[in-house]
Coordinates of C-alpha atoms and ligand atoms in Angstrom, one line a residue:
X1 CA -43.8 -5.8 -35.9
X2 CA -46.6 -7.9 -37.3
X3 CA -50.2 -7.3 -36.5
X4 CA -50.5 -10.2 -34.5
X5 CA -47.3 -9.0 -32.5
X6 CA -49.2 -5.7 -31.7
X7 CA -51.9 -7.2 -30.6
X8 CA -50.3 -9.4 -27.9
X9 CA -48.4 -6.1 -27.1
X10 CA -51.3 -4.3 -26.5
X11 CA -53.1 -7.5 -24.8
X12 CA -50.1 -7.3 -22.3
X13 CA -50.3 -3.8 -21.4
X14 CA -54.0 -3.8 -20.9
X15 CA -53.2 -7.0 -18.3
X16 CA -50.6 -5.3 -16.6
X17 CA -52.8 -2.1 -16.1
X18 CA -55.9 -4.0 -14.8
X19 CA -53.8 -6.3 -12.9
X20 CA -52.2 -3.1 -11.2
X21 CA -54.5 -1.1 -10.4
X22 CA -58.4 -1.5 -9.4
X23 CA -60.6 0.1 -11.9
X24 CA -63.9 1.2 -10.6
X25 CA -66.7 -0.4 -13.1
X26 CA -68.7 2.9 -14.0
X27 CA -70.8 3.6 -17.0
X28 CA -69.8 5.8 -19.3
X29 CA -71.7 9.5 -19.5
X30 CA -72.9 8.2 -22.7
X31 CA -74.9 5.0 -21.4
X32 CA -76.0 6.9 -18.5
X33 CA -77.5 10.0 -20.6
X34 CA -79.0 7.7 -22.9
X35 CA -80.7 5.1 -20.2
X36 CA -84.5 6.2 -21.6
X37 CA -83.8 5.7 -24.7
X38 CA -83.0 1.8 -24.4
X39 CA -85.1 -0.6 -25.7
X40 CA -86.8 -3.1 -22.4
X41 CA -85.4 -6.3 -24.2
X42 CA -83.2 -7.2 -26.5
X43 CA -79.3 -7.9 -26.9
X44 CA -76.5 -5.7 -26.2
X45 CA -72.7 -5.2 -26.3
X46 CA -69.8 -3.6 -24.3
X47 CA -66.8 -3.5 -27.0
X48 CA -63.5 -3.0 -25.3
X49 CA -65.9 -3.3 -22.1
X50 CA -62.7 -3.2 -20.1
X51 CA -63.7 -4.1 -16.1
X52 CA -67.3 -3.8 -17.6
X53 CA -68.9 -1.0 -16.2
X54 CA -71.2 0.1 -19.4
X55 CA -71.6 -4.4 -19.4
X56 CA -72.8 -4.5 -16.2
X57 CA -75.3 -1.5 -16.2
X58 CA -76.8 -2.7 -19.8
X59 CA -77.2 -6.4 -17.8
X60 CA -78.5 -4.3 -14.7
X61 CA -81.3 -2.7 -16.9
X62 CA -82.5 -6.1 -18.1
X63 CA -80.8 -6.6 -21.7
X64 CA -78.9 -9.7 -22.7
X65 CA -75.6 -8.3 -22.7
X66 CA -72.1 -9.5 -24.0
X67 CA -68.9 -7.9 -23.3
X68 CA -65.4 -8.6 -25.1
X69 CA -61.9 -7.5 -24.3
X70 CA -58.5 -8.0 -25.4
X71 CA -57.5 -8.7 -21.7
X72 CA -58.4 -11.6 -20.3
X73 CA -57.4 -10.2 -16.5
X74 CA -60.4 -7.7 -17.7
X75 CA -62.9 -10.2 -18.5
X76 CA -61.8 -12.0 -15.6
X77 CA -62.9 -8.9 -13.4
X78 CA -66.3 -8.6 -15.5
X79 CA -67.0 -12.1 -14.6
X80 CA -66.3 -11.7 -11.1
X81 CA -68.1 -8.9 -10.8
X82 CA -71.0 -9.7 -12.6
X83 CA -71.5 -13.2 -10.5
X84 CA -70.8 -10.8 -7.2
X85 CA -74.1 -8.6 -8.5
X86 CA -76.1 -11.4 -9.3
X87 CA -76.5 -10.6 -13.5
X88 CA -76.0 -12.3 -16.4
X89 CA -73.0 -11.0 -18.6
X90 CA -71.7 -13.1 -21.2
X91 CA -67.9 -11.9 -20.9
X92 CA -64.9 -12.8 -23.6
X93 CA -61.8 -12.4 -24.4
X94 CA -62.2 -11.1 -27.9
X95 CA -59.9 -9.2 -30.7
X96 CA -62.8 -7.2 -31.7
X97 CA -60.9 -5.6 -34.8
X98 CA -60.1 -8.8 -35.9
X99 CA -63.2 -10.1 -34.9
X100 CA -65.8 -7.6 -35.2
X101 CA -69.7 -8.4 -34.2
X102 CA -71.6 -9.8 -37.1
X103 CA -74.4 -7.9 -39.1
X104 CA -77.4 -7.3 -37.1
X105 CA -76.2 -8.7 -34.2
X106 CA -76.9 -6.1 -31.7
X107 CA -80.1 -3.9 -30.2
X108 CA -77.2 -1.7 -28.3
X109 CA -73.9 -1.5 -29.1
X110 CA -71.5 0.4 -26.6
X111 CA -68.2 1.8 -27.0
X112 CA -66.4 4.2 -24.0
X113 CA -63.0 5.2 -24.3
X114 CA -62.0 2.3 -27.5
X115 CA -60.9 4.1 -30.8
X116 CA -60.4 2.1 -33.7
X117 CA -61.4 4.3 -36.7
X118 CA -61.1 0.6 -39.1
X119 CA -64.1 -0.9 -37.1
X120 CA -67.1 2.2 -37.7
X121 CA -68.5 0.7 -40.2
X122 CA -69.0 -2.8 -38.7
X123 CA -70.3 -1.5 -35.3
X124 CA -72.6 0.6 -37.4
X125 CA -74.1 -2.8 -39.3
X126 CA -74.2 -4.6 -35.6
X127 CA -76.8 -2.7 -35.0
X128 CA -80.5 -4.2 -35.8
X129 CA -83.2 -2.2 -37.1
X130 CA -83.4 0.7 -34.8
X131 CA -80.7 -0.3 -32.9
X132 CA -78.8 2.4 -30.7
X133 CA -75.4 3.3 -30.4
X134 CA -73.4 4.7 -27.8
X135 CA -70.3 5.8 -28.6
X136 CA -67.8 8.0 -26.2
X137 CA -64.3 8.9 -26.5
X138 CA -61.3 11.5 -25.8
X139 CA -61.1 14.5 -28.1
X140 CA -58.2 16.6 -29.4
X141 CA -59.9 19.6 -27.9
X142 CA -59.1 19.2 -24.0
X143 CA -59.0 20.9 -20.7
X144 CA -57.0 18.1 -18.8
X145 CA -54.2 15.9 -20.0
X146 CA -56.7 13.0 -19.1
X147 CA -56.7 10.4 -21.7
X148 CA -54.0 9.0 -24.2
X149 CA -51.2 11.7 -25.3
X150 CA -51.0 10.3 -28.9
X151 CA -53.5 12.5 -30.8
X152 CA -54.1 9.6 -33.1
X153 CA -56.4 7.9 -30.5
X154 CA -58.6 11.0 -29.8
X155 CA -61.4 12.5 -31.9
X156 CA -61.1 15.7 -33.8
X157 CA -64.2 18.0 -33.4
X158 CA -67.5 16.2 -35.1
X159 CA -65.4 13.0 -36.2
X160 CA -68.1 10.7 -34.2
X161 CA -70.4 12.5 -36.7
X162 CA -68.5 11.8 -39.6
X163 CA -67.4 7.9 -38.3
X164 CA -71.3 7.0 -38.6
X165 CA -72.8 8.6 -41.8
X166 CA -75.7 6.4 -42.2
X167 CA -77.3 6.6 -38.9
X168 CA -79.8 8.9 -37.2
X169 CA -78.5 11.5 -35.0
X170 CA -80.6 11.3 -31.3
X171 CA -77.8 13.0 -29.1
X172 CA -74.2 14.6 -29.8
X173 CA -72.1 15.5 -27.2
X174 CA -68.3 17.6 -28.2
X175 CA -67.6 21.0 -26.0
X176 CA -64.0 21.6 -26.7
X177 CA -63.0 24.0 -25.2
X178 CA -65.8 26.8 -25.7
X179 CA -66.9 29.3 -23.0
X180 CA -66.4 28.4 -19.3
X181 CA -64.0 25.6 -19.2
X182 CA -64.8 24.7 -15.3
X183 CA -67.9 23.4 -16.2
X184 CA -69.7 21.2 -18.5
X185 CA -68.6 17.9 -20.3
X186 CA -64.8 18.3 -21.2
X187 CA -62.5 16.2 -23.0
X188 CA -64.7 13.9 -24.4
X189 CA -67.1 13.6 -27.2
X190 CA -70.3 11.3 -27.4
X191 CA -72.4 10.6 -29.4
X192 CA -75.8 8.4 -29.7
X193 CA -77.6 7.2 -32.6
X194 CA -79.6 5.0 -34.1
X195 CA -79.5 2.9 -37.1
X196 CA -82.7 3.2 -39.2
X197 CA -86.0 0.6 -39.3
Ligands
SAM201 C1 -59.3 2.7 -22.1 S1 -59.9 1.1 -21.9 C2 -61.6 1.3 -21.9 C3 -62.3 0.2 -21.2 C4 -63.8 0.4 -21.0 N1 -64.5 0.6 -22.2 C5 -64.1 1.6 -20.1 O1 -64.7 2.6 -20.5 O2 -63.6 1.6 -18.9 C6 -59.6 0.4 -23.6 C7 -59.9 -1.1 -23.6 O3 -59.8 -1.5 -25.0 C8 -59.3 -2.9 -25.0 N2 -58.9 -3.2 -26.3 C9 -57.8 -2.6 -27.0 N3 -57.7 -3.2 -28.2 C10 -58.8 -4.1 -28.3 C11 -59.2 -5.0 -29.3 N4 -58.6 -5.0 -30.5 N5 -60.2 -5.8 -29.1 C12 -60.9 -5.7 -27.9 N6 -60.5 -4.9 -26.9 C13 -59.5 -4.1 -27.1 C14 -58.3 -2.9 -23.9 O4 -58.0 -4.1 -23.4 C15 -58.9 -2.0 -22.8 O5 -59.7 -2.7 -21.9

């Protein structure tokens, strides 16, 4: 199967899911733990925003946000949904591993629940001087079968860490599956940092 093949494969099911089922628009934990440390202005970006519920907040809190998808029926939704709240979301479909953001493109660049171990290194130049990311995904280490069953799209314990070498640390997020299981953040890691002045 060519790449281009995979893609539309992928495009489909992503359609076919959205178009099933009503996804709630939340933010992620990440966005929501990290809302103080936002910058009042500037430009941001849901990648693989899905039904844009990290979009949505980021527009909410007064940044110039864009949102891209592989799924047009998703950007559809963000669209919708966006016009229904009254903000400004700039919402595409865009192939964002063919198509990554360019170099110092960003103040905030958001990722929930989008693994693509290829693209790190350009979300980690998308970000301006002092630019934040927020990045949050399934791990291996789980307490649910929430999430995708191929291993291959979950993060091993402190890959976030080792995915964005070159930027500052301000919050990391990976339980496992240490000490009392019924409570705390499971499943998930996140992680927020910030690229340097
Ligand atoms: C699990 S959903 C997460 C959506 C959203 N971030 C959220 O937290 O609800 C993964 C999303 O990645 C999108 N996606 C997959 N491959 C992509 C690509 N190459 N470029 C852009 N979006 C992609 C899918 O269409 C889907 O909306």
């Amino acid at each position: 199967m060519t790449s281009d093949n995979r893609t539309e494969t992928r495009r489909e099911i992503w359609d076919h899911r959205y178009a099933a089922r009503v996804h709630p628009a939340e933010p992620a934990l990440v966005l929501t733990e990290a809302l103080h440390l936002l910058p009042r202005a500037g430009d941001a970006l849901d990648a693989a925003c899905g039904v844009g519920g990290n979009a949505l907040k980021l527009a909410e809190i007064g940044l110039r946000t864009s949102a891209w998808d592989l799924s047009p029926v998703a950007i559809e939704r963000v669209r919708t949904e966006a016009k229904w709240r009254g903000l400004g979301v700039d919402a595409r479909v865009r192939d964002i591993v063919a198509d990554p953001p360019s170099p110092r493109s960003f103040d905030v660049v958001c990722v929930a629940y989008f693994l693509d171990r290829t693209l790190a290194a350009a979300l980690a130049a998308a970000l301006r001087p002092d630019g934040l990311l927020l990045y949050q995904t399934f791990s291996r280490e789980a307490v649910t079968d929430r999430g995708p069953s191929n291993p291959e799209f979950r993060l091993v314990p402190n890959e976030l860490l080792r995915l964005f070498p070159g930027l500052i640390v301000r919050a990391y997020r990976d339980e496992g599956c240490t000490g009392d299981t019924c409570r705390g953040t499971r499943d998930i890691a996140f992680l927020i940092a910030q690229a340097s002045r």
